[in-house]
mmCIF file of N, CA, C and O in Angstrom:
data_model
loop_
_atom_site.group_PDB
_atom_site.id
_atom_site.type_symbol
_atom_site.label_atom_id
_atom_site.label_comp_id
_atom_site.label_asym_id
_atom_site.label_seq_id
_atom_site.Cartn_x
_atom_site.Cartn_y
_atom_site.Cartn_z
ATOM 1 N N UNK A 1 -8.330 18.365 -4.475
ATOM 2 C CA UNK A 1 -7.556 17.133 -4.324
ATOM 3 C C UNK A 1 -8.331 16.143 -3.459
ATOM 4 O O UNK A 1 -8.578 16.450 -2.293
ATOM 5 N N UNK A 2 -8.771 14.848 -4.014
ATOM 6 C CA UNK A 2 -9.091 13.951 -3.558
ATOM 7 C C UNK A 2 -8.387 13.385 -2.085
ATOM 8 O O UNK A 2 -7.243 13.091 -2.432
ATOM 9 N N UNK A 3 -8.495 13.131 -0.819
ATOM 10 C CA UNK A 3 -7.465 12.666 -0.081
ATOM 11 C C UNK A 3 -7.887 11.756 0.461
ATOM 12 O O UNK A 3 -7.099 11.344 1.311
ATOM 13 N N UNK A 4 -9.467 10.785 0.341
ATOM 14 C CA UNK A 4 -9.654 9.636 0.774
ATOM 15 C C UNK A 4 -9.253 8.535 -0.258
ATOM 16 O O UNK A 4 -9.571 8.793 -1.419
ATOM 17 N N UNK A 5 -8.672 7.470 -0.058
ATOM 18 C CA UNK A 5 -8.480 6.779 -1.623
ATOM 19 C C UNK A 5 -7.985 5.521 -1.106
ATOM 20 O O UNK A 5 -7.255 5.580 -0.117
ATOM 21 N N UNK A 6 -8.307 4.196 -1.696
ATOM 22 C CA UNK A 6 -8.390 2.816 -1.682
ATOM 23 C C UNK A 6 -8.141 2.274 -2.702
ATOM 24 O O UNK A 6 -8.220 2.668 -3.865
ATOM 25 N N UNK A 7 -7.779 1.193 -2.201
ATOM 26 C CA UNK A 7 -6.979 0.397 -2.985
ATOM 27 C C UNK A 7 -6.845 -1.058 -2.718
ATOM 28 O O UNK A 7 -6.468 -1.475 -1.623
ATOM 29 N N UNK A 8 -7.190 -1.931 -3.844
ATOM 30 C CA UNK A 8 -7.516 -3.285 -3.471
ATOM 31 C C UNK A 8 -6.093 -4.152 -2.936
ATOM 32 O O UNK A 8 -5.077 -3.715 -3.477
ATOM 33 N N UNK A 9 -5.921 -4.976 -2.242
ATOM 34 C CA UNK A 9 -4.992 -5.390 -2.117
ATOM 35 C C UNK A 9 -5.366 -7.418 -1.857
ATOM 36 O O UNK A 9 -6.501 -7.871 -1.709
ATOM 37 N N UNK A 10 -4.408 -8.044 -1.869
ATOM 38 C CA UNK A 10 -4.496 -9.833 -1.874
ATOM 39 C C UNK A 10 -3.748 -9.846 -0.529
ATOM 40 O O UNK A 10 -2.849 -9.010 -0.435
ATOM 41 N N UNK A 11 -3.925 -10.510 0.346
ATOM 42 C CA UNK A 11 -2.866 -11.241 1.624
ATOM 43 C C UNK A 11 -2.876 -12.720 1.504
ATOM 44 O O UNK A 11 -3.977 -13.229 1.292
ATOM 45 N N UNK A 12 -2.119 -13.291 1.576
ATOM 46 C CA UNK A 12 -1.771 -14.594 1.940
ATOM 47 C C UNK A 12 -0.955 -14.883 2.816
ATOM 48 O O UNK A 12 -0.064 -14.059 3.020
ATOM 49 N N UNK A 13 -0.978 -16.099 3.602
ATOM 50 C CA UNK A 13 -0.052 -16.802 4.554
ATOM 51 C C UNK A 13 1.604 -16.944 3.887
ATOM 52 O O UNK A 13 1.630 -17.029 2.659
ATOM 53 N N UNK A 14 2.316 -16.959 4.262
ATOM 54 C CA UNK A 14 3.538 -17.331 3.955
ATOM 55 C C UNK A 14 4.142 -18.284 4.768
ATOM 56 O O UNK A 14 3.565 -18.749 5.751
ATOM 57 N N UNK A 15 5.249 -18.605 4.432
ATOM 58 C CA UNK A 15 6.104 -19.530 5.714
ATOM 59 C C UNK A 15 6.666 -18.546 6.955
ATOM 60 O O UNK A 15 6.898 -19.070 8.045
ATOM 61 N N UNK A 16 6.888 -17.045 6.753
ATOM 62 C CA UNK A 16 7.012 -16.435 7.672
ATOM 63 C C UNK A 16 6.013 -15.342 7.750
ATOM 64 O O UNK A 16 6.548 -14.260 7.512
ATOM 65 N N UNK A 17 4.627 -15.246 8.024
ATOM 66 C CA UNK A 17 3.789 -14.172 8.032
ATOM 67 C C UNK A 17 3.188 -14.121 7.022
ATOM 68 O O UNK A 17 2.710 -15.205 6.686
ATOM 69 N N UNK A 18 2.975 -13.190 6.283
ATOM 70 C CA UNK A 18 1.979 -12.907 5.346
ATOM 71 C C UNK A 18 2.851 -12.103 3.998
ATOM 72 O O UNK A 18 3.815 -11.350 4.139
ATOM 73 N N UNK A 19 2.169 -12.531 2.619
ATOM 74 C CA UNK A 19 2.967 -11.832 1.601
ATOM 75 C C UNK A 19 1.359 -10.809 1.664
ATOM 76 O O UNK A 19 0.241 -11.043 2.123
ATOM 77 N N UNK A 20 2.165 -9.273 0.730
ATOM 78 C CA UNK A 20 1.146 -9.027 0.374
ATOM 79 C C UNK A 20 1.490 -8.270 -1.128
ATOM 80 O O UNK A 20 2.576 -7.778 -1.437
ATOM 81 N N UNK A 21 0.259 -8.318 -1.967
ATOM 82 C CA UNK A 21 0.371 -7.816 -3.086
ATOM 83 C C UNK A 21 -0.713 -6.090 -3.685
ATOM 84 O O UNK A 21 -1.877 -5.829 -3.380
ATOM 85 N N UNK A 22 0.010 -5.458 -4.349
ATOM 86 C CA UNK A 22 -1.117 -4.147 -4.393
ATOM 87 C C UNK A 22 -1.406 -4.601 -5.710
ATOM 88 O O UNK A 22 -0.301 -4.427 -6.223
ATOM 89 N N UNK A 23 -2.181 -5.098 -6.681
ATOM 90 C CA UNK A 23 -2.311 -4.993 -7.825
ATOM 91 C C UNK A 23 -2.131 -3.451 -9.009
ATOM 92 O O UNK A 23 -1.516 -3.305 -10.065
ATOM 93 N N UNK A 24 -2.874 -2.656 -8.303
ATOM 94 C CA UNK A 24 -2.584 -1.561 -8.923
ATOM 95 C C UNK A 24 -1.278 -0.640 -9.093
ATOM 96 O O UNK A 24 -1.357 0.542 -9.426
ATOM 97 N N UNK A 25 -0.367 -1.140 -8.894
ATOM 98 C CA UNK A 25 0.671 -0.262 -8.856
ATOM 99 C C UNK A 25 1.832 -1.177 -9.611
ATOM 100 O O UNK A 25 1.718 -2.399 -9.512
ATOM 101 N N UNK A 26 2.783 -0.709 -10.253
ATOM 102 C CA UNK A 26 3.319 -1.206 -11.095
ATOM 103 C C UNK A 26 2.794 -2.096 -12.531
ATOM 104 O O UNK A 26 1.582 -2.246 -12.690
ATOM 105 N N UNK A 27 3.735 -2.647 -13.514
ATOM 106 C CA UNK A 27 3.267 -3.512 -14.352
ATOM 107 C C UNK A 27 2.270 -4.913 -13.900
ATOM 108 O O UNK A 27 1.356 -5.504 -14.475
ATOM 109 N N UNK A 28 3.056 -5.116 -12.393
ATOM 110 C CA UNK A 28 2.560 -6.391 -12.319
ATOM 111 C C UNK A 28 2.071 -6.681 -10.871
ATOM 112 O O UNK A 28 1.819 -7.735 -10.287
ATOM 113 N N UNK A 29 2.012 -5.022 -10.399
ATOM 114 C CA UNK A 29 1.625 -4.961 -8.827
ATOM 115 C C UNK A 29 2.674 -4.565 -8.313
ATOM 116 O O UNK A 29 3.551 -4.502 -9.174
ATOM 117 N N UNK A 30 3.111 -4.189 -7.075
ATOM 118 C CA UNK A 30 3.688 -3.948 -5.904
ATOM 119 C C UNK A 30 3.741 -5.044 -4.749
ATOM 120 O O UNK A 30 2.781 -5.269 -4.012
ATOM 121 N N UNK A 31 4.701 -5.560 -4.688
ATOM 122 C CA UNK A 31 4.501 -6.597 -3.113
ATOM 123 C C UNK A 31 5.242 -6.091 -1.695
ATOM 124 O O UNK A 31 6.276 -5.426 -1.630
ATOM 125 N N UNK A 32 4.568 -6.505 -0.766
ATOM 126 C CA UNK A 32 5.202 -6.707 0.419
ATOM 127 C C UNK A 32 5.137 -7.733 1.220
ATOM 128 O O UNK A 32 4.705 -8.837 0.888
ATOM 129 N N UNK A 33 5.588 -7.411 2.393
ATOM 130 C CA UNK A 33 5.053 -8.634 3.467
ATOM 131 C C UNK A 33 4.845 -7.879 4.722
ATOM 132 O O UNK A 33 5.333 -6.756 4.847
ATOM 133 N N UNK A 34 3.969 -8.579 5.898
ATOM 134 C CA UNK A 34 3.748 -8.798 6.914
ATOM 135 C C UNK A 34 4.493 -9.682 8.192
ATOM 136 O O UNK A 34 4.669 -10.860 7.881
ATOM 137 N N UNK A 35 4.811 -9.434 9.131
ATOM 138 C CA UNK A 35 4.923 -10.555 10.102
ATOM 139 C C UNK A 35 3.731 -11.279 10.620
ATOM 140 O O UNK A 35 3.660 -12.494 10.802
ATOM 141 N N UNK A 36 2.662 -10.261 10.871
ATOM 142 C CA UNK A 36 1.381 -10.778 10.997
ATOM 143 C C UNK A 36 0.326 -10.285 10.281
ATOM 144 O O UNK A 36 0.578 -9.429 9.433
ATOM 145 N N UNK A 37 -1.113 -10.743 10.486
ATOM 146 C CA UNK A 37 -1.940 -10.031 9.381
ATOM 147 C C UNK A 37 -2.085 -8.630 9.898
ATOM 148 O O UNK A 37 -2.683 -7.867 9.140
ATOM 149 N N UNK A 38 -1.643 -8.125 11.072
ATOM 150 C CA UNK A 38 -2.219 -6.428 11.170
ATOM 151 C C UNK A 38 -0.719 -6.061 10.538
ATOM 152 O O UNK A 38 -0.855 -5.600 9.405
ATOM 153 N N UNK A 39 0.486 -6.127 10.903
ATOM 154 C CA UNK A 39 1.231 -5.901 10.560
ATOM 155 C C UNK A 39 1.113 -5.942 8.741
ATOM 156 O O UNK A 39 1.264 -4.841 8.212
ATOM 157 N N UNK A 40 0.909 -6.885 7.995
ATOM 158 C CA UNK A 40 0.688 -6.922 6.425
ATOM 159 C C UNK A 40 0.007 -6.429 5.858
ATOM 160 O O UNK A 40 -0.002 -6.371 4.629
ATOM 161 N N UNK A 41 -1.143 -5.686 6.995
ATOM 162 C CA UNK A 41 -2.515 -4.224 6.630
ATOM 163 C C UNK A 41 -1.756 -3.273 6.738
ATOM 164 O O UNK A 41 -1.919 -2.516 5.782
ATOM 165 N N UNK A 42 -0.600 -2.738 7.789
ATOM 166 C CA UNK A 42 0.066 -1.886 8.043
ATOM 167 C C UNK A 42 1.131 -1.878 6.938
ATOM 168 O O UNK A 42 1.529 -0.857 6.377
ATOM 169 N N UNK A 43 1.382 -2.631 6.786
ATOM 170 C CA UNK A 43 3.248 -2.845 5.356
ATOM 171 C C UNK A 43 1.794 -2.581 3.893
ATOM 172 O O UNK A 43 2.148 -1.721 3.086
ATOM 173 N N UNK A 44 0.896 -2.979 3.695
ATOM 174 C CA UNK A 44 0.205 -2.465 2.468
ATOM 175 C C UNK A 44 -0.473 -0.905 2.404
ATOM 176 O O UNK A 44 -0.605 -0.355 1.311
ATOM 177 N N UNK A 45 -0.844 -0.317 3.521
ATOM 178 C CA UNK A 45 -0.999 0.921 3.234
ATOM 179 C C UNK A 45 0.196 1.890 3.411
ATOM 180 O O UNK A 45 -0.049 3.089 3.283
ATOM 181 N N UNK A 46 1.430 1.511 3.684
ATOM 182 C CA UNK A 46 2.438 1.818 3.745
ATOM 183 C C UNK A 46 2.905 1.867 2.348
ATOM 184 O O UNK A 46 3.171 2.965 1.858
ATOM 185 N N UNK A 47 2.990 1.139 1.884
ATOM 186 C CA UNK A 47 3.419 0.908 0.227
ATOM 187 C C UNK A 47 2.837 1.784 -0.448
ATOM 188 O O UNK A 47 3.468 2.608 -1.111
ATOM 189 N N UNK A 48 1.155 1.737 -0.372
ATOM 190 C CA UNK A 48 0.074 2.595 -0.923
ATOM 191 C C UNK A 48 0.572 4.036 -0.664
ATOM 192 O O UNK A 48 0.528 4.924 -1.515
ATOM 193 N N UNK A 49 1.029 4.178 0.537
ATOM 194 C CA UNK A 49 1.466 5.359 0.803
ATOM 195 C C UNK A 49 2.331 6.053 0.102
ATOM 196 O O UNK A 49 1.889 7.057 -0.455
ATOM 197 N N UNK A 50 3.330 5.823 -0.012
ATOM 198 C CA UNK A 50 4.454 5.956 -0.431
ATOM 199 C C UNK A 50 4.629 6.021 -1.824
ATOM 200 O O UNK A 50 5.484 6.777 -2.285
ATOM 201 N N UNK A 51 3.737 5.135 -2.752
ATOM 202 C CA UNK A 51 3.754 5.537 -4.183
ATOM 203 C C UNK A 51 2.702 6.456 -4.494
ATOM 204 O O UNK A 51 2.619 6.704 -5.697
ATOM 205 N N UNK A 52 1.722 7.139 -3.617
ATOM 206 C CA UNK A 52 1.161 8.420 -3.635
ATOM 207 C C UNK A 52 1.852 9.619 -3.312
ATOM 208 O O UNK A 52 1.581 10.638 -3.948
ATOM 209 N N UNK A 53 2.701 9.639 -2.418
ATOM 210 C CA UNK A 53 3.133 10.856 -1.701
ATOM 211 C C UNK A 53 3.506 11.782 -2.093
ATOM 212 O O UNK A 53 3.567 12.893 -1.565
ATOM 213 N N UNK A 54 3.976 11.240 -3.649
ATOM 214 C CA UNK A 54 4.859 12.537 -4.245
ATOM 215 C C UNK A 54 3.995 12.829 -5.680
ATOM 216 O O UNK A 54 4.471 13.481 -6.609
ATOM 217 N N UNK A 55 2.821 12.307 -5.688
ATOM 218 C CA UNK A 55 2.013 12.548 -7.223
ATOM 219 C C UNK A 55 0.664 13.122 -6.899
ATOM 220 O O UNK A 55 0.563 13.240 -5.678
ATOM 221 N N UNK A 56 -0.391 13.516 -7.526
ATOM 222 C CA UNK A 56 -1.585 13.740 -7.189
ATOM 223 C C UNK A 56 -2.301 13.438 -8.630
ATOM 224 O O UNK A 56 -3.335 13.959 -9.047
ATOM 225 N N UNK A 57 -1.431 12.400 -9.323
ATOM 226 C CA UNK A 57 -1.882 11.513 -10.563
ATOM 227 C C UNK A 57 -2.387 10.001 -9.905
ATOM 228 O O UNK A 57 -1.564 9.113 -10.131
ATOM 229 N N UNK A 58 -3.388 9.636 -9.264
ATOM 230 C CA UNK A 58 -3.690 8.481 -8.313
ATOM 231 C C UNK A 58 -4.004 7.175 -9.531
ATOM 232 O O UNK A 58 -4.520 7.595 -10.567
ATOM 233 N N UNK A 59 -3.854 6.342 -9.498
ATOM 234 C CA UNK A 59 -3.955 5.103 -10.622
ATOM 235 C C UNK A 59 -5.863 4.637 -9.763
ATOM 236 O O UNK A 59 -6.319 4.561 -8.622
ATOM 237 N N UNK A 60 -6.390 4.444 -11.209
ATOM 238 C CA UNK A 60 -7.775 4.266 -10.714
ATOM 239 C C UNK A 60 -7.810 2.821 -9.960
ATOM 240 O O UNK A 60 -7.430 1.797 -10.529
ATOM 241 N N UNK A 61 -8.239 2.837 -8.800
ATOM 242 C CA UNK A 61 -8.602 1.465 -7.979
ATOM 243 C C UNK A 61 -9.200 0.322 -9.111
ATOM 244 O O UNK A 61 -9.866 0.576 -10.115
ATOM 245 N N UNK A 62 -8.830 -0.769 -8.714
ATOM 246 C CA UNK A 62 -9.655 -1.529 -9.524
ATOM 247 C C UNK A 62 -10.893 -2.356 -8.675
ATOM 248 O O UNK A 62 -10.796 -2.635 -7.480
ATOM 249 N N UNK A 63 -11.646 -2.570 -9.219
ATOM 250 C CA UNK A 63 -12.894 -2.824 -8.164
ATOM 251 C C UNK A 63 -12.195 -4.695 -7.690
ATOM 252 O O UNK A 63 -11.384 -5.467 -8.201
ATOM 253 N N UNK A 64 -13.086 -4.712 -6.473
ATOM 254 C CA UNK A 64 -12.309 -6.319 -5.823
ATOM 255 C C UNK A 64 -12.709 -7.518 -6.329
ATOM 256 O O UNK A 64 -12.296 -8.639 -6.032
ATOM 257 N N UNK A 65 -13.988 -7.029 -7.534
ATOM 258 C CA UNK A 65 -14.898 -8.618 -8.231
ATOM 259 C C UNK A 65 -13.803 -8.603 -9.194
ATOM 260 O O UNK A 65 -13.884 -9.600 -9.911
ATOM 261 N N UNK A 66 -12.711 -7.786 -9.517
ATOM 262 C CA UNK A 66 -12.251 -8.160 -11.305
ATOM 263 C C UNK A 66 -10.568 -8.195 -10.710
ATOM 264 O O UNK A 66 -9.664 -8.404 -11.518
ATOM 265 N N UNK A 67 -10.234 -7.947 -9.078
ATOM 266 C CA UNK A 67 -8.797 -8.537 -8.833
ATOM 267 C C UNK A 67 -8.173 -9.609 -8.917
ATOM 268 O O UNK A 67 -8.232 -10.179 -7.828
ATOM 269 N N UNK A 68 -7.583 -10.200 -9.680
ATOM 270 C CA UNK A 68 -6.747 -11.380 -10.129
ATOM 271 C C UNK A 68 -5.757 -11.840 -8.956
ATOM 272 O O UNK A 68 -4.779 -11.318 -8.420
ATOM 273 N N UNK A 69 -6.296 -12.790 -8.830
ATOM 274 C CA UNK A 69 -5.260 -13.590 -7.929
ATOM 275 C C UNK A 69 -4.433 -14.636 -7.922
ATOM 276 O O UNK A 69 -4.776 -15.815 -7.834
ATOM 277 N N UNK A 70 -3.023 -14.095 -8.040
ATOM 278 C CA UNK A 70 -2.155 -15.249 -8.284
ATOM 279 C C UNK A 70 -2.086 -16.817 -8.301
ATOM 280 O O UNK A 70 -2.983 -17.203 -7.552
ATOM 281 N N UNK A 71 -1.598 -17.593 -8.684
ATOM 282 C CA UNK A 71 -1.749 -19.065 -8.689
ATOM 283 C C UNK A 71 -1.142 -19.074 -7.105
ATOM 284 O O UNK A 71 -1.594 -19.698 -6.145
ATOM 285 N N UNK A 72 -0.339 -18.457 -7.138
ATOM 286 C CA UNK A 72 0.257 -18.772 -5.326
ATOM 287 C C UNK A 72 -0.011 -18.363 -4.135
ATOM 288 O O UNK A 72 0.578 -18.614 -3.084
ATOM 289 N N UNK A 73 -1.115 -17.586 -4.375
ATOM 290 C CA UNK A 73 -1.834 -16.726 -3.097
ATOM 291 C C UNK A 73 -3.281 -18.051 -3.241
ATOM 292 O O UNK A 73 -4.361 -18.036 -3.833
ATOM 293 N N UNK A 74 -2.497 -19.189 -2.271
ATOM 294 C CA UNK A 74 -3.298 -19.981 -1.522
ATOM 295 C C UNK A 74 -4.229 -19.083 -0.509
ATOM 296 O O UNK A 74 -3.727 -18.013 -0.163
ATOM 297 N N UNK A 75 -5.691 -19.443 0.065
ATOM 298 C CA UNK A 75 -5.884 -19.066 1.058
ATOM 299 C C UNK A 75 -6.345 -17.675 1.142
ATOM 300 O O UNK A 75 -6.908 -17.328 2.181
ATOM 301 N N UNK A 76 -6.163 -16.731 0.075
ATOM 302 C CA UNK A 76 -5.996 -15.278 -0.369
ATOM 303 C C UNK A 76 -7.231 -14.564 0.604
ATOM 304 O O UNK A 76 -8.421 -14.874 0.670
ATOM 305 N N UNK A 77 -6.612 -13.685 1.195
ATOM 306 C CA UNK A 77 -7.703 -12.595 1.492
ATOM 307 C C UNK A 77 -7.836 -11.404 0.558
ATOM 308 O O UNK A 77 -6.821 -10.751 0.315
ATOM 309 N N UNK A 78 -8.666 -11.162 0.168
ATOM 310 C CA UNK A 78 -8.412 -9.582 -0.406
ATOM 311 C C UNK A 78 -9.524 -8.444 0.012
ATOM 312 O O UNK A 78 -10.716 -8.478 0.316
ATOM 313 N N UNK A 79 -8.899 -7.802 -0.076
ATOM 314 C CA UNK A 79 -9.737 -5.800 0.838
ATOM 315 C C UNK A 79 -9.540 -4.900 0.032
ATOM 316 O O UNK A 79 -8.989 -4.982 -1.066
ATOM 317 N N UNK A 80 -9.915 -4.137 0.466
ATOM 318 C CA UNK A 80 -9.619 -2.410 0.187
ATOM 319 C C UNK A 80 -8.597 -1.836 1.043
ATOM 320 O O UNK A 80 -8.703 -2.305 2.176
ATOM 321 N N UNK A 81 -8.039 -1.344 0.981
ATOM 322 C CA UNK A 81 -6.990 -0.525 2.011
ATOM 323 C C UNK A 81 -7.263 0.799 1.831
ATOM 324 O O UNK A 81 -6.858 1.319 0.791
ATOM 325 N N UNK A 82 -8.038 1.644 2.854
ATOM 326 C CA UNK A 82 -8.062 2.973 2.525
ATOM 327 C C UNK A 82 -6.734 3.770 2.887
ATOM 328 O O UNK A 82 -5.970 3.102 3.583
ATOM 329 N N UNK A 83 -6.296 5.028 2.577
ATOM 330 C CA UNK A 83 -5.485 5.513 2.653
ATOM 331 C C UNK A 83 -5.972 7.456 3.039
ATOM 332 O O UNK A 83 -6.807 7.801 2.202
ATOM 333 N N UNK A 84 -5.799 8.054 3.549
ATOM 334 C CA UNK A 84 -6.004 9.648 3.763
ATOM 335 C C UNK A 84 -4.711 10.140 3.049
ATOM 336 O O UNK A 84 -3.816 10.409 3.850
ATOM 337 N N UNK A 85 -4.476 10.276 2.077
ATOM 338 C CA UNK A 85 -3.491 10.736 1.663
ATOM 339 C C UNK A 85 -2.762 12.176 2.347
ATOM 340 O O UNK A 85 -1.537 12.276 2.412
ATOM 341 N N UNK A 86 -3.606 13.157 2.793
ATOM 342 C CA UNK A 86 -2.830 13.882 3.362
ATOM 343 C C UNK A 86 -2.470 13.881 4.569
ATOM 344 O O UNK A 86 -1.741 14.758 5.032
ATOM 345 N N UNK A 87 -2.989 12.775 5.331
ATOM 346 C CA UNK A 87 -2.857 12.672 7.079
ATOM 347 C C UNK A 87 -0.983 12.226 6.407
ATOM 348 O O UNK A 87 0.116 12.750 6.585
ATOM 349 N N UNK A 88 -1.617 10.656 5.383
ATOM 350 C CA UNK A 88 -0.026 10.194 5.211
ATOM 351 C C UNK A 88 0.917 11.133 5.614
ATOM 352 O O UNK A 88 1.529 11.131 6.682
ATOM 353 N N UNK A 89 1.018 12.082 4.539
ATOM 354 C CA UNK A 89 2.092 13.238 4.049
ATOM 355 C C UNK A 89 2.401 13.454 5.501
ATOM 356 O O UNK A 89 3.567 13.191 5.792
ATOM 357 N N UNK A 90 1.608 13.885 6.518
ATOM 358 C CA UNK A 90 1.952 14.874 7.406
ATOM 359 C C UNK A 90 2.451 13.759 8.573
ATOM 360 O O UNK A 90 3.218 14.195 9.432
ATOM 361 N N UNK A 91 2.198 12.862 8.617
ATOM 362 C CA UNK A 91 3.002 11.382 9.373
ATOM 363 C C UNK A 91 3.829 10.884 8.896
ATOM 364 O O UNK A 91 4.235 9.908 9.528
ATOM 365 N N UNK A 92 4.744 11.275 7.251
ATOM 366 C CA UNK A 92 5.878 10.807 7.261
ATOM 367 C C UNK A 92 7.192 12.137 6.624
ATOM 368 O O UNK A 92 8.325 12.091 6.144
ATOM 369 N N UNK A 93 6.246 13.150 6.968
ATOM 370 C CA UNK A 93 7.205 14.295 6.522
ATOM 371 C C UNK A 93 8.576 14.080 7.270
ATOM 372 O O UNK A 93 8.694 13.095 7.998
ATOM 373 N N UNK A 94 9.484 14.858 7.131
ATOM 374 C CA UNK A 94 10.488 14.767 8.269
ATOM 375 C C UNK A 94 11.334 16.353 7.891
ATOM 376 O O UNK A 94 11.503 16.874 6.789
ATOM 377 N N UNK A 95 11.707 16.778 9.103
ATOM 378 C CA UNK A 95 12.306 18.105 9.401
ATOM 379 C C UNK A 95 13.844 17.992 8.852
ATOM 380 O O UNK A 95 14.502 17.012 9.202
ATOM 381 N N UNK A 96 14.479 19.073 7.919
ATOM 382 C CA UNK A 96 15.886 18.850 7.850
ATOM 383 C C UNK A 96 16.059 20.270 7.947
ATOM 384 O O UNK A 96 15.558 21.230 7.362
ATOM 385 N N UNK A 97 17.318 20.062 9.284
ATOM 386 C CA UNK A 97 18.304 21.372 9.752
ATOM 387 C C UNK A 97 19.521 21.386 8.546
ATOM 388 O O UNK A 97 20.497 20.659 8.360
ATOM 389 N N UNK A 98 19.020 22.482 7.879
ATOM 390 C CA UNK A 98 20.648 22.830 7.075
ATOM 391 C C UNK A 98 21.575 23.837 7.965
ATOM 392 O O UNK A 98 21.578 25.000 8.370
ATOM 393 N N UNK A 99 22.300 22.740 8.008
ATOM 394 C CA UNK A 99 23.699 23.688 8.862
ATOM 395 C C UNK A 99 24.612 24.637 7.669
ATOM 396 O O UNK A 99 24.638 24.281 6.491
ATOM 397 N N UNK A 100 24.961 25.231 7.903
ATOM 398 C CA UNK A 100 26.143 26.371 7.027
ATOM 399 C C UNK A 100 27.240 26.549 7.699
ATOM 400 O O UNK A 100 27.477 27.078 8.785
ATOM 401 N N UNK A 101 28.148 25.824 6.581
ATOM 402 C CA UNK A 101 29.861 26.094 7.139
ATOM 403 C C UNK A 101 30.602 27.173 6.895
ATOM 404 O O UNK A 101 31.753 27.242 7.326
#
């Protein structure tokens, strides 16, 4: 199992912080937002996260010369977002006590 893995992503300014978009995920991408730009690095590998966590079917990255960028991502930054897929897992597992009545 692969567990280093990246993924291109777009940031732009918004009126409140930063939008951000994953291209690779969904029909037409995945969005989020930011309050600030570390915060909108943090809300995109979060996303990234999260639509990995439960597959080990990974959607191939698309390289950052052929990422399409919206008419409305004025200003656009775009990156890679790496991800450790299994650190993820083990930073958002969570413990459940089954009680018995």
């Amino acid at each position: 199992m692969q567990n280093l893995l990246a993924y291109p992503v777009i940031i732009w300014p918004a009126e409140n912080g930063y939008n951000v978009l994953v291209p690779d995920f969904g029909k037409n991408g995945l969005a989020t937002q930011g309050t600030d730009l570390d915060n909108a690095i943090y809300m995109a590998n979060d996303l990234i996260g999260c639509m990995l966590a439960d597959t080990t079917d990974y959607p191939e990255a698309t390289p950052l010369d052929k990422v399409v960028i919206p008419h409305e991502a004025k200003n656009a930054i775009t990156t890679m977002i790496p991800i450790n897929i299994k650190e993820y897992g083990y930073q958002t597992a969570k413990t459940v006590k089954k009680i018995d009545y």
